[in-house]
Short mmCIF file of C-alpha atoms and ligand atoms in Angstrom, two decimals:
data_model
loop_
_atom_site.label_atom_id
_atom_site.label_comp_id
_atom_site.label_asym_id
_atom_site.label_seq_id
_atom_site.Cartn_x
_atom_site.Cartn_y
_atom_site.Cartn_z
CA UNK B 1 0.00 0.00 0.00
CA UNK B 2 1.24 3.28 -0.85
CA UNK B 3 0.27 6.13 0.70
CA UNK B 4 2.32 9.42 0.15
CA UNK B 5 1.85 12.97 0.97
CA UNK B 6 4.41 14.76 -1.06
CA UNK B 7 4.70 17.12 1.67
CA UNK B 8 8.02 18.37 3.00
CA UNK B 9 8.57 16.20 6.15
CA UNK B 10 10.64 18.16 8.86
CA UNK B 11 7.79 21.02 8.80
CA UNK B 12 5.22 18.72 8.41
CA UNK B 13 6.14 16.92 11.39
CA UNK B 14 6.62 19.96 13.36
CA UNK B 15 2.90 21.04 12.73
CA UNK B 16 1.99 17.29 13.06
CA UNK B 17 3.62 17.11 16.57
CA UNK B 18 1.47 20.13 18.37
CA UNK B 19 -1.57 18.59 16.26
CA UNK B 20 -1.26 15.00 17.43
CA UNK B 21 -0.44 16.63 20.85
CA UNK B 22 -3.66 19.18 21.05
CA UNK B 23 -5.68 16.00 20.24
CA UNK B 24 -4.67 14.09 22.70
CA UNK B 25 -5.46 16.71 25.17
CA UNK B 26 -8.58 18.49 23.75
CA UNK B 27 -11.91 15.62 22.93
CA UNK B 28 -15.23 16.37 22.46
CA UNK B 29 -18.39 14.50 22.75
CA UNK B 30 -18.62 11.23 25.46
CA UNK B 31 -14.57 12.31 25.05
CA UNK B 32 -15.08 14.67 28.04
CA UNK B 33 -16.39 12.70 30.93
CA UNK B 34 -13.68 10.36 30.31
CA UNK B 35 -11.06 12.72 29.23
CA UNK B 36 -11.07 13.91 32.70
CA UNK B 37 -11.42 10.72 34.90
CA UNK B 38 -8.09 9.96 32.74
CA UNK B 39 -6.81 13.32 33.65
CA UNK B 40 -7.18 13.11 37.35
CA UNK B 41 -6.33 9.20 36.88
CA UNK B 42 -7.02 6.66 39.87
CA UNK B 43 -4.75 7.90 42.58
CA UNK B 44 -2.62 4.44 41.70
CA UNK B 45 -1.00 6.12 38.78
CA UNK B 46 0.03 8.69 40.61
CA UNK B 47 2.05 6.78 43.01
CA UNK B 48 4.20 4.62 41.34
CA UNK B 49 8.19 5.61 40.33
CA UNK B 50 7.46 5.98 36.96
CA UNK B 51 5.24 7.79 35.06
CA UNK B 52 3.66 5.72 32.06
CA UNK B 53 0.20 8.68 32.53
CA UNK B 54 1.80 11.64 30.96
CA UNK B 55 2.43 11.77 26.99
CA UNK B 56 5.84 11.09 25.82
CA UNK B 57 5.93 12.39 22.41
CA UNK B 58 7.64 10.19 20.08
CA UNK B 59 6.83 12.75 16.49
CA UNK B 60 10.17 13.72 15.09
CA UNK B 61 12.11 11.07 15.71
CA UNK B 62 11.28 9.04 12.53
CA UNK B 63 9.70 6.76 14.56
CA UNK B 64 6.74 4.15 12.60
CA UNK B 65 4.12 4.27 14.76
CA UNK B 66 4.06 8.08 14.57
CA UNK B 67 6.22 9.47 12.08
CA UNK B 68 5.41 6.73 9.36
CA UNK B 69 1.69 7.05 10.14
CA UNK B 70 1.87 10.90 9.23
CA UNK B 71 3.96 10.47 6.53
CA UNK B 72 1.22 7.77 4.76
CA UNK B 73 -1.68 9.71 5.76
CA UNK B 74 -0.96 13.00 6.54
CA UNK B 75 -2.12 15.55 9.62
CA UNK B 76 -5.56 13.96 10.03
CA UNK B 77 -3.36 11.26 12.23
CA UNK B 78 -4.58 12.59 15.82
CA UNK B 79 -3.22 9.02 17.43
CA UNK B 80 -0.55 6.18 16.12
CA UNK B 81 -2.38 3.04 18.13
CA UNK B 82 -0.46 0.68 15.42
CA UNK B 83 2.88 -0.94 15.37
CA UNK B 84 3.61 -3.09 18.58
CA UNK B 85 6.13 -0.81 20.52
CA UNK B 86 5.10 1.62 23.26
CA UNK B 87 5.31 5.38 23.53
CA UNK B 88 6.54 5.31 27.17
CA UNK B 89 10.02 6.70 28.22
CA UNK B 90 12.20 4.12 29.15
CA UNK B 91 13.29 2.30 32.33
CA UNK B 92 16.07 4.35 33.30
CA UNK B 93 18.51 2.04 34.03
CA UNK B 94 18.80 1.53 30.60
CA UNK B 95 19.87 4.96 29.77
CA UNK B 96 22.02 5.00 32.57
CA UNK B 97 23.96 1.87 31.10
CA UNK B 98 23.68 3.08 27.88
CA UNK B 99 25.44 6.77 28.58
CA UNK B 100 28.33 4.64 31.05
CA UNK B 101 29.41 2.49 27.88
CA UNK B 102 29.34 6.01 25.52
CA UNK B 103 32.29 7.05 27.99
CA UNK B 104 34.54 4.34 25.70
CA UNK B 105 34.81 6.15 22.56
CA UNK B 106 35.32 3.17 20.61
CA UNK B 107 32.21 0.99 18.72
CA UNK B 108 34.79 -1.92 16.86
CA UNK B 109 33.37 -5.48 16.70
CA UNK B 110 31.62 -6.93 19.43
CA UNK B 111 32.21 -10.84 19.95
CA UNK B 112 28.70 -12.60 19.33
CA UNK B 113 30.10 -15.44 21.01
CA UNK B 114 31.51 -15.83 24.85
CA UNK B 115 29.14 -13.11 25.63
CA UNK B 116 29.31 -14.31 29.23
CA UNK B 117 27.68 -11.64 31.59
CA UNK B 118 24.67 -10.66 29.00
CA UNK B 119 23.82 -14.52 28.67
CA UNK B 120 23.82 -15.25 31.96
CA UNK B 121 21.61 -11.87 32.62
CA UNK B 122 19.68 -13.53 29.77
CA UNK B 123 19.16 -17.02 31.59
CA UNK B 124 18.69 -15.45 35.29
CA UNK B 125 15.57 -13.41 33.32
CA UNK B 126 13.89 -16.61 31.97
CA UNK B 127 14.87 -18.54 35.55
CA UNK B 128 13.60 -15.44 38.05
CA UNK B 129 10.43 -14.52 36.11
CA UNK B 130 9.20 -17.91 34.18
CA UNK B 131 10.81 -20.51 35.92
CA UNK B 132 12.94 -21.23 32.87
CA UNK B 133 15.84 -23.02 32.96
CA UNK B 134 18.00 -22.27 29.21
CA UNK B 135 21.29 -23.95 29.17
CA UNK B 136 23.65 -20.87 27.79
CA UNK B 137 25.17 -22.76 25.66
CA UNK B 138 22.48 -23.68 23.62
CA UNK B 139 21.68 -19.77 23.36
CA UNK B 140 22.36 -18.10 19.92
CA UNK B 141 22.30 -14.35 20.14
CA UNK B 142 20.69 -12.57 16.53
CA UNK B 143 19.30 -8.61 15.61
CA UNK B 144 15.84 -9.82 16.12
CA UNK B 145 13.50 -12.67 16.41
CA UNK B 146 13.34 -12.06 12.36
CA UNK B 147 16.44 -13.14 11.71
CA UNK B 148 16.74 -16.44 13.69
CA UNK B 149 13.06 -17.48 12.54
CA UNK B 150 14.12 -17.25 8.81
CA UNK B 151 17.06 -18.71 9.51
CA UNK B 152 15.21 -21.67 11.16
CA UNK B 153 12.63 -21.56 8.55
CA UNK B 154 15.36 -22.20 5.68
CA UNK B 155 16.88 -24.53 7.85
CA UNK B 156 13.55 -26.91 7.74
CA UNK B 157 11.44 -25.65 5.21
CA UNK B 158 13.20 -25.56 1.67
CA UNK B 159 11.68 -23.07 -0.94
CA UNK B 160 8.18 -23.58 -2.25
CA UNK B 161 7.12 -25.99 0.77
CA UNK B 162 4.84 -25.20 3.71
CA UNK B 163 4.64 -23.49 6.98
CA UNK B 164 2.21 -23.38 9.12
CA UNK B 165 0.06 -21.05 11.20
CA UNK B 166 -2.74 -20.67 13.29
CA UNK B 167 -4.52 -17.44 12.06
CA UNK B 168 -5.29 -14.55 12.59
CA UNK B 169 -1.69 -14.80 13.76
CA UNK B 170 1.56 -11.75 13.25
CA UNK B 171 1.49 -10.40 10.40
CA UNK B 172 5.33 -9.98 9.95
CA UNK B 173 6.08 -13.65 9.81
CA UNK B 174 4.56 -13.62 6.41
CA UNK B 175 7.30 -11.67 5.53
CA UNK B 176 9.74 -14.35 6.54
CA UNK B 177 7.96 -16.66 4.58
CA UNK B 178 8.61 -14.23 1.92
CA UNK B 179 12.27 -14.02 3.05
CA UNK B 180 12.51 -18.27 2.99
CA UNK B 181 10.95 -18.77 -0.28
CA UNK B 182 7.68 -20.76 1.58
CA UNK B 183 4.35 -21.01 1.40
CA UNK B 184 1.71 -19.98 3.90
CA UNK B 185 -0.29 -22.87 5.45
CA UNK B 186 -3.55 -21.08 7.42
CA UNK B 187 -5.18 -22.98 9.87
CA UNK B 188 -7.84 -20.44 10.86
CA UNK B 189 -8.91 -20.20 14.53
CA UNK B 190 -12.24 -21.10 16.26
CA UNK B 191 -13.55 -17.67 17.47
CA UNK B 192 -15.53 -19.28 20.62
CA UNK B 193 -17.05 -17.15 23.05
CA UNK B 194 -15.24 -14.37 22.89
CA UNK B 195 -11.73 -16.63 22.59
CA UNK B 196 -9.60 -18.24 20.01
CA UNK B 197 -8.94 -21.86 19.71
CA UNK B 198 -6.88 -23.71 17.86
CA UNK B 199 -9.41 -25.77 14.88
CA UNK B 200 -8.22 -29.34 15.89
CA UNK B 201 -9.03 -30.58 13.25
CA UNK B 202 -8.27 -28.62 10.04
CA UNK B 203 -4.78 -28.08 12.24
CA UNK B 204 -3.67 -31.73 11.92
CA UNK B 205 -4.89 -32.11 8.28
CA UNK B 206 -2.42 -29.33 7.17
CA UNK B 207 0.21 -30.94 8.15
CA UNK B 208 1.10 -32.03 4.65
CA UNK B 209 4.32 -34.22 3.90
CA UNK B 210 5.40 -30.42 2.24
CA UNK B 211 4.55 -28.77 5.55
CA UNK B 212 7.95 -28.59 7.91
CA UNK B 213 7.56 -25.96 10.32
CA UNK B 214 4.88 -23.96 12.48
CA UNK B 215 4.90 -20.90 13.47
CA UNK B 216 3.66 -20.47 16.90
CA UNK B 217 3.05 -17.40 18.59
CA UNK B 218 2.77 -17.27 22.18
CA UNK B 219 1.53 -15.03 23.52
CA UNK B 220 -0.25 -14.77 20.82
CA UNK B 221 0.03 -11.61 18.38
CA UNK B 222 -2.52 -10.26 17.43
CA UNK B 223 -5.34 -11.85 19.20
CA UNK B 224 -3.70 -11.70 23.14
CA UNK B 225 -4.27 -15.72 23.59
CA UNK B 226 -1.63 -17.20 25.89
CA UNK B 227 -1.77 -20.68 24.93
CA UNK B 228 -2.29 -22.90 27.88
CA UNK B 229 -0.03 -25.87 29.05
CA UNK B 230 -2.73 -28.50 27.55
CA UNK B 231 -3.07 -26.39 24.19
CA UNK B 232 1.21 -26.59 23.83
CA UNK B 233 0.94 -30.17 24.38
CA UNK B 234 -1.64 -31.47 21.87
CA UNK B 235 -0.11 -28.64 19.52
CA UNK B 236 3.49 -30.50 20.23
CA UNK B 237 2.29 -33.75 20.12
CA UNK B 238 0.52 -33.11 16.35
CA UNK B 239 3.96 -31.56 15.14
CA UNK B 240 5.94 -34.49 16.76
CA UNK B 241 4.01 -37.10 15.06
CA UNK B 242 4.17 -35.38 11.53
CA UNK B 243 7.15 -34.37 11.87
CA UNK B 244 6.73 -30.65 11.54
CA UNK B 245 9.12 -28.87 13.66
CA UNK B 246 7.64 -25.63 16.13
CA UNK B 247 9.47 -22.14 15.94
CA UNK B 248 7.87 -21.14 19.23
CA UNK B 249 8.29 -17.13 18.82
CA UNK B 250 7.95 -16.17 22.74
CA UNK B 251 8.38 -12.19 22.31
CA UNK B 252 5.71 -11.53 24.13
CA UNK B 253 6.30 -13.20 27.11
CA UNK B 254 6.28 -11.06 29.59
CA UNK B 255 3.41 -9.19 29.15
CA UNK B 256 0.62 -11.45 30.73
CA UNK B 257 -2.15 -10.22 32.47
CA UNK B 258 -2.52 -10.77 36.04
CA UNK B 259 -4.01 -13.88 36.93
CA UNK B 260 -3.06 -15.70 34.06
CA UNK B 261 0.00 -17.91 33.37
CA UNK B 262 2.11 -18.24 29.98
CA UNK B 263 4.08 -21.41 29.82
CA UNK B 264 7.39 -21.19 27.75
CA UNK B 265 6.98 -24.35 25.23
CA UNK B 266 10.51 -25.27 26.02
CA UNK B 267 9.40 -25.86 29.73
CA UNK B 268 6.88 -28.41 28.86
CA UNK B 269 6.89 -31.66 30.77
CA UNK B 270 7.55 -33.90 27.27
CA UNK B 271 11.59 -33.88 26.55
CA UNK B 272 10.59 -35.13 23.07
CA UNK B 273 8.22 -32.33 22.32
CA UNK B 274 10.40 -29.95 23.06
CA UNK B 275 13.63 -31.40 21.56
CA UNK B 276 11.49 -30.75 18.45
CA UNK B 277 11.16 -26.82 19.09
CA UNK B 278 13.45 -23.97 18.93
CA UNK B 279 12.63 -20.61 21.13
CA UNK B 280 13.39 -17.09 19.76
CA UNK B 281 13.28 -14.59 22.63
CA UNK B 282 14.04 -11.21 23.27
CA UNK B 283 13.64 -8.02 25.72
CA UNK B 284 12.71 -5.72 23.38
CA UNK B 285 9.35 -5.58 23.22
CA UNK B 286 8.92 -6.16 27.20
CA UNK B 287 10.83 -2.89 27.44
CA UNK B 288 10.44 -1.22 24.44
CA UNK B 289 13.39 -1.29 22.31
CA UNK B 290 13.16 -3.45 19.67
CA UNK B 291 14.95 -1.32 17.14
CA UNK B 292 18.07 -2.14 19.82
CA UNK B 293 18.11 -5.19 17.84
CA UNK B 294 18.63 -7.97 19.96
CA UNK B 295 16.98 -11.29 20.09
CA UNK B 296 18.20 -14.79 20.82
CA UNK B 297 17.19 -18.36 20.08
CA UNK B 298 17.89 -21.67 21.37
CA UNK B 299 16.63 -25.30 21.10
CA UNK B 300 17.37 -28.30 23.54
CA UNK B 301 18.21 -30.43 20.25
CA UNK B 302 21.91 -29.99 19.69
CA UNK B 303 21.58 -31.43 15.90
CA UNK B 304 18.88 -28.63 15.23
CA UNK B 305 21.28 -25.53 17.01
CA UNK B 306 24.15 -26.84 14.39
CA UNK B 307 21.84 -27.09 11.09
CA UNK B 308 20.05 -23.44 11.72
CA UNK B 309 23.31 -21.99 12.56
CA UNK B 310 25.09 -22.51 8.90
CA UNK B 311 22.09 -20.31 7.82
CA UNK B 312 22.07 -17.91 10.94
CA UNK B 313 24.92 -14.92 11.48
CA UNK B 314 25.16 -14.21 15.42
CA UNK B 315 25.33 -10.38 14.30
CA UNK B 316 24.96 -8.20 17.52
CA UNK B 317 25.32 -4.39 18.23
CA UNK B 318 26.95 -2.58 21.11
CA UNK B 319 24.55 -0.72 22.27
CA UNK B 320 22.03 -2.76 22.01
CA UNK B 321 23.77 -5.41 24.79
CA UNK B 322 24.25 -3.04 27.00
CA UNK B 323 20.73 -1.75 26.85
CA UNK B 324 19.39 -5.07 26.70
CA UNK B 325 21.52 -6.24 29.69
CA UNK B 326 20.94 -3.32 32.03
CA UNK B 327 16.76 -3.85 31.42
CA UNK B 328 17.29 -8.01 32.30
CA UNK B 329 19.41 -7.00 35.34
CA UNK B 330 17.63 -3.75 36.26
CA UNK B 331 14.36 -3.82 34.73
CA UNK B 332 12.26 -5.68 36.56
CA UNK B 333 10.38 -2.85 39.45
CA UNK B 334 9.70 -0.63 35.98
CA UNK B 335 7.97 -3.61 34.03
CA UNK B 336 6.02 -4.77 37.32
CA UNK B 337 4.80 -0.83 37.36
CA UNK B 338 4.13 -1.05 33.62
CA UNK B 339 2.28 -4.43 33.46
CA UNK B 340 -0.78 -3.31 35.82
CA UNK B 341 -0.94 -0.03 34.13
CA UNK B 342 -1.52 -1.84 30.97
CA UNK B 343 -4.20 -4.36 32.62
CA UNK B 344 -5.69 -1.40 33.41
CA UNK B 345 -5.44 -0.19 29.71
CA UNK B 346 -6.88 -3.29 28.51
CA UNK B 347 -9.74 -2.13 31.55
CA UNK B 348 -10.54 0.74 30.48
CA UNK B 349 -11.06 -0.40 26.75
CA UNK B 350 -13.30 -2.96 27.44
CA UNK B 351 -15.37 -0.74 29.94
CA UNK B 352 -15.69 1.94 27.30
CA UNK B 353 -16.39 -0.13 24.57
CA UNK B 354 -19.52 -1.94 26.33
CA UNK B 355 -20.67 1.50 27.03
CA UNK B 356 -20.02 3.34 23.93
CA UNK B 357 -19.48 1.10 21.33
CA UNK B 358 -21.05 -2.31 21.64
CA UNK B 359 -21.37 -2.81 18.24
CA UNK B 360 -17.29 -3.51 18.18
CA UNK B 361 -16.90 -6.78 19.43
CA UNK B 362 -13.75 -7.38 22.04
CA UNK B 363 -12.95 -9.82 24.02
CA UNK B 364 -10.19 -8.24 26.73
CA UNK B 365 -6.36 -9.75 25.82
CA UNK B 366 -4.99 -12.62 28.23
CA UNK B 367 -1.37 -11.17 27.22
CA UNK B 368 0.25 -8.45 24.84
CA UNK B 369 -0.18 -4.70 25.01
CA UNK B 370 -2.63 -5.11 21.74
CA UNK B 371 -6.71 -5.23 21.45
CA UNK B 372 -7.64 -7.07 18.51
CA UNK B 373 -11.46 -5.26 17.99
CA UNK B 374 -13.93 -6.92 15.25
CA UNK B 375 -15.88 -4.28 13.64
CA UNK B 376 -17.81 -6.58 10.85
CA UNK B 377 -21.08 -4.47 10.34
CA UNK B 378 -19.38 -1.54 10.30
CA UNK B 379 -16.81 -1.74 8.04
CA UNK B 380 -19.83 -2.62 5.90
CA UNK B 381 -21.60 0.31 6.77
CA UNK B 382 -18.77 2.51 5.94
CA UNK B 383 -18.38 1.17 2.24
CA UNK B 384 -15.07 -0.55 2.61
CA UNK B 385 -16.19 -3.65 0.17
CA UNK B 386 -16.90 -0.65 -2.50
CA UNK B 387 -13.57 0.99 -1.53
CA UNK B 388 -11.31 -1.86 -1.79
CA UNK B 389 -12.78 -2.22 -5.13
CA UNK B 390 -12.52 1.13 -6.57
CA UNK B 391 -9.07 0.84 -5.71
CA UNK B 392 -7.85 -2.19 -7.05
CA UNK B 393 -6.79 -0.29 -10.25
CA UNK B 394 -5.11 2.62 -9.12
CA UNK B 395 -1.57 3.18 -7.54
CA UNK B 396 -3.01 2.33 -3.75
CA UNK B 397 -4.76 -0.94 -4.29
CA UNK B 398 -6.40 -1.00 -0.83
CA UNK B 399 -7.58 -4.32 0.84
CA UNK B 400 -11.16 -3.99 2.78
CA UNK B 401 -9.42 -3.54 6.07
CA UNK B 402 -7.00 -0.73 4.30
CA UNK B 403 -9.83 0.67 3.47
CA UNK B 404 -11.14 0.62 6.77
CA UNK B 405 -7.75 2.00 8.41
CA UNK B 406 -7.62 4.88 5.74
CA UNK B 407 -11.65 5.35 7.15
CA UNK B 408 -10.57 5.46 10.79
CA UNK B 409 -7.76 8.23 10.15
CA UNK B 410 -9.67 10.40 7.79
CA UNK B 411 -12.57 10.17 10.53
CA UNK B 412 -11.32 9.32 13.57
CA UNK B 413 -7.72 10.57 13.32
CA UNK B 414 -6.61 7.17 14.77
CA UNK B 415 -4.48 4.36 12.84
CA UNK B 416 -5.04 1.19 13.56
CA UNK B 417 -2.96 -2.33 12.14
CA UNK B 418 -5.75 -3.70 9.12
CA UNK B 419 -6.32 -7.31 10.19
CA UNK B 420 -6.28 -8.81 6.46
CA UNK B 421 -2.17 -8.34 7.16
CA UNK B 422 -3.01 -10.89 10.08
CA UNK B 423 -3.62 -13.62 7.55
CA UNK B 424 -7.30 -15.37 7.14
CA UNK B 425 -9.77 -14.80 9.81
CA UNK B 426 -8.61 -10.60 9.87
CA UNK B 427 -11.48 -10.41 7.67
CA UNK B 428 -13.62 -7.53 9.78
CA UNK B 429 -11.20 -7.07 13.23
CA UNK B 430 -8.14 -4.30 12.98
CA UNK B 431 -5.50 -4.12 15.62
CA UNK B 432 -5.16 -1.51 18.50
CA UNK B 433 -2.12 -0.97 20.76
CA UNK B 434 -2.76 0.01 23.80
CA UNK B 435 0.84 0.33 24.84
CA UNK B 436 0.97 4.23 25.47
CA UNK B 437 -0.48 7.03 28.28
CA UNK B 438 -3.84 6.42 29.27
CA UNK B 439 -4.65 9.60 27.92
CA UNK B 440 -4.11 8.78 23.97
CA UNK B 441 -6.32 5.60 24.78
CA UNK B 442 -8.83 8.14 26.04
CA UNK B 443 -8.68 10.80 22.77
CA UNK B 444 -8.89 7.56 20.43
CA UNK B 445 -11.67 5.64 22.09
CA UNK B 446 -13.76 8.65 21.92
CA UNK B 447 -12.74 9.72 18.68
CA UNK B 448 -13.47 6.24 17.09
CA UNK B 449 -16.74 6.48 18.87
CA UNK B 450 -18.07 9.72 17.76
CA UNK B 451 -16.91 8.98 14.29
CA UNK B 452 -18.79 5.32 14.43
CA UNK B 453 -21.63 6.35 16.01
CA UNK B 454 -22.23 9.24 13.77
CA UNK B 455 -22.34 6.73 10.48
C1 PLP Z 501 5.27 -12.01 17.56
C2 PLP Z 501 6.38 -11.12 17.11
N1 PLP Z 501 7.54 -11.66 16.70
C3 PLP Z 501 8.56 -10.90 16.28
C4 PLP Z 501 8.46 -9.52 16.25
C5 PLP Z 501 9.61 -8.70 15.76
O1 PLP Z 501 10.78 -9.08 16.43
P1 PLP Z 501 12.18 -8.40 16.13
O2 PLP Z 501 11.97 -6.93 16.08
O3 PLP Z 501 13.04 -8.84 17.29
O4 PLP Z 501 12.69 -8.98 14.84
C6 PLP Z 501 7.27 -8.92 16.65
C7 PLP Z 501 7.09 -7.46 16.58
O5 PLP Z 501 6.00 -6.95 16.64
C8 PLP Z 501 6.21 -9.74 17.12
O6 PLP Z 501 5.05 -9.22 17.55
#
């Protein structure tokens, strides 16, 4: 999709900074009541260290949830609720370890290997907070989850055969199908009272003798399933017996919400299940820095960690380990701030969409700072079938959920993710972040709502 604005971009986004700002703080409508109950904020956000409530203002620094946002569709962009980082300023510790290392002028190589204090800070993370145990060894450091996936993936997957996935389900790994030379292999979810499940059924028929490798997300992007031990299990046991091997991508790990429990898939009780796994982890997300690039992967099966590491460089940068390290070693009282903040994100959207928009249906996330809303009759109601159409032969072929996104901004001045990108099932649902200051949540909410309601 192309979207440009031919406008010159260091003005623009000047303009577009005390615009997206003003929004935030001025809404009209059923904004008010709630604008200010966000403004005065339950006393609880007052109290903590850190300070997720006020808005940290990310326009300027060529940033894609804002800055790309603008650039595609101009000033009508009051909010960026898309891409899946947050808008908070960081833990501190992390600039703190971050300005120590700039005191050694000198940025040469960095040894990917023997990388002895950030792996271990790396193993004591996965130990103290999900009872983990990763042998270091086994632990290959990459520049993302990316990398290491489509290394994996062209490790067991050779061109034109098929991976699997349980959809809706991220919508970048069908770029590293893309990247591998494969071929997508949807198993669309059940959508059961309000919750995904995997479609037994249909799952274990896809898995072809041309079908090598799933790709499990869990948590799950974008619909906020954690996957419970029992759903690992049977998923492990159907890849075992045919022989398809699980890329378990865990980035979302830490962000659970209270009262439930995500189980790692390399900690399940079935040695055989999960010698046929690999694990790609990282930090970034959990504390907002994934364009530190720093990931890591490992496996328990020492055959697979020597075939997906002739396709895999251990590329790592500087910065990035020190960042990385200081949040695993230091990170932990801002996250355990952070995480009830954002239960109490995910709250507030449910609350306010029962009250002011039932007519999107939501079921509240188990894990991940995103919302995945279904808006099915509306999107009808707003033309995006005719859209989508219209559009098909012009420079900015739009899919109906495009068209849908482009209909939010113009009216809403709030981007969304379009859930087509999530792969079959993303039909009528679009992504929301709800990652930043309570008070953007606020401004978009009611901005959605007066724009849907008023259809
Ligand atoms: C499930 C999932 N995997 C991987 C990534 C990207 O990981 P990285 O930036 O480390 O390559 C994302 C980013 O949104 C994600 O949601």
């Amino acid at each position: 999709m192309s979207k440009s604005t031919g406008l010159d971009r260091r003005n623009f986004l000047k303009g577009a900074g005390l615009t997206a700002l003003a929004g935030a703080a001025s809404v009209g409508g059923v904004a008010s009541s709630a604008s200010a109950a966000a403004t005065e904020g339950p006393s609880y956000f007052r109290k903590g260290k850190y300070d997720f409530d006020t808005i940290y203002s990310r326009i300027g620094t060529d940033c894609v949830k804002w800055d790309d946002q603008i650039t595609l569709f101009g000033d009508k962009v009051k909010v960026g609720m898309g891409i899946a980082d947050m808008d908070f300023r960081a833990a501190p510790c992390i600039g703190d370890a971050m300005s120590q290392r700039l005191q050694h002028e000198n940025w040469g190589y960095l040894r990917a290997d023997g990388l002895n204090s950030y792996i271990e800070a790396i193993t004591d993370w996965n130990r103290e907070r999900h009872n983990l145990d990763v042998d270091p060894a086994s632990i290959v450091v990459a520049t993302g989850v990316h990398p290491g996936l489509i290394a994996t993936l062209k490790t067991f997957s050779p061109p034109a055969s098929k991976v699997l996935m349980m959809t809706p389900t991220y919508n970048g790994f069908y770029s590293d199908l893309t990247r591998s030379q494969t071929i997508k292999n949807e198993s669309v979810m059940i959508f059961e009272n309000g919750r995904y499940t995997v479609d037994w059924d249909d799952f274990e028929a896809r898995m072809t003798s041309d079908t090598h490798s799933l790709l499990l997300c869990n948590p799950q992007n974008p619909t906020g399933n954690v996957w419970s031990e029992d759903d690992l299990l049977r998923i492990g046991e159907l890849c075992l017996k045919h022989q398809v091997v699980v890329l378990a991508d865990e980035i979302h790990a830490d962000f659970v919400r209270e009262g439930v429990k995500y189980t790692p898939f390399a900690s399940l009780p079935d040695k055989d299940i999960v010698n046929n796994s690999v694990s790609f982890k990282a930090i970034t997300k959990t504390f907002s820095m994934p364009a530190s690039k720093n990931a890591y992967w490992f496996s328990t099966n020492p055959v697979f960690l020597e075939r997906i590491k002739v396709n895999h460089r251990p590329d790592i940068n500087t910065l990035g380990v020190v960042a990385n390290e200081a949040a695993y070693r230091h990170g932990a009282d801002w996250l355990d701030q952070l995480l009830p903040y954002l239960d109490a994100n995910h709250q507030y959207v449910e609350d306010f969409l029962i009250e002011n928009l039932p007519q999107v249906g939501y079921t509240k996330a188990e894990g991940t700072f995103l919302s995945w809303l279904h808006f099915d009759e509306i999107m009808d109601a707003v033309g995006v079938v005719e859209t989508s159409a219209a559009s098909q032969n012009t420079d900015n072929p739009m899919t109906e959920t495009e068209a849908f996104e482009a209909w939010l901004v113009e009216n809403a001045g709030v981007q969304l993710n379009d859930g087509e990108g999530y792969g079959k099932g993303g039909e009528r649902s679009m992504r929301m972040n709800i990652g930043t200051s309570r008070q953007q949540i606020v401004t978009a909410m009611n901005s959605m709502a007066e724009a849907i309601n008023n259809i």
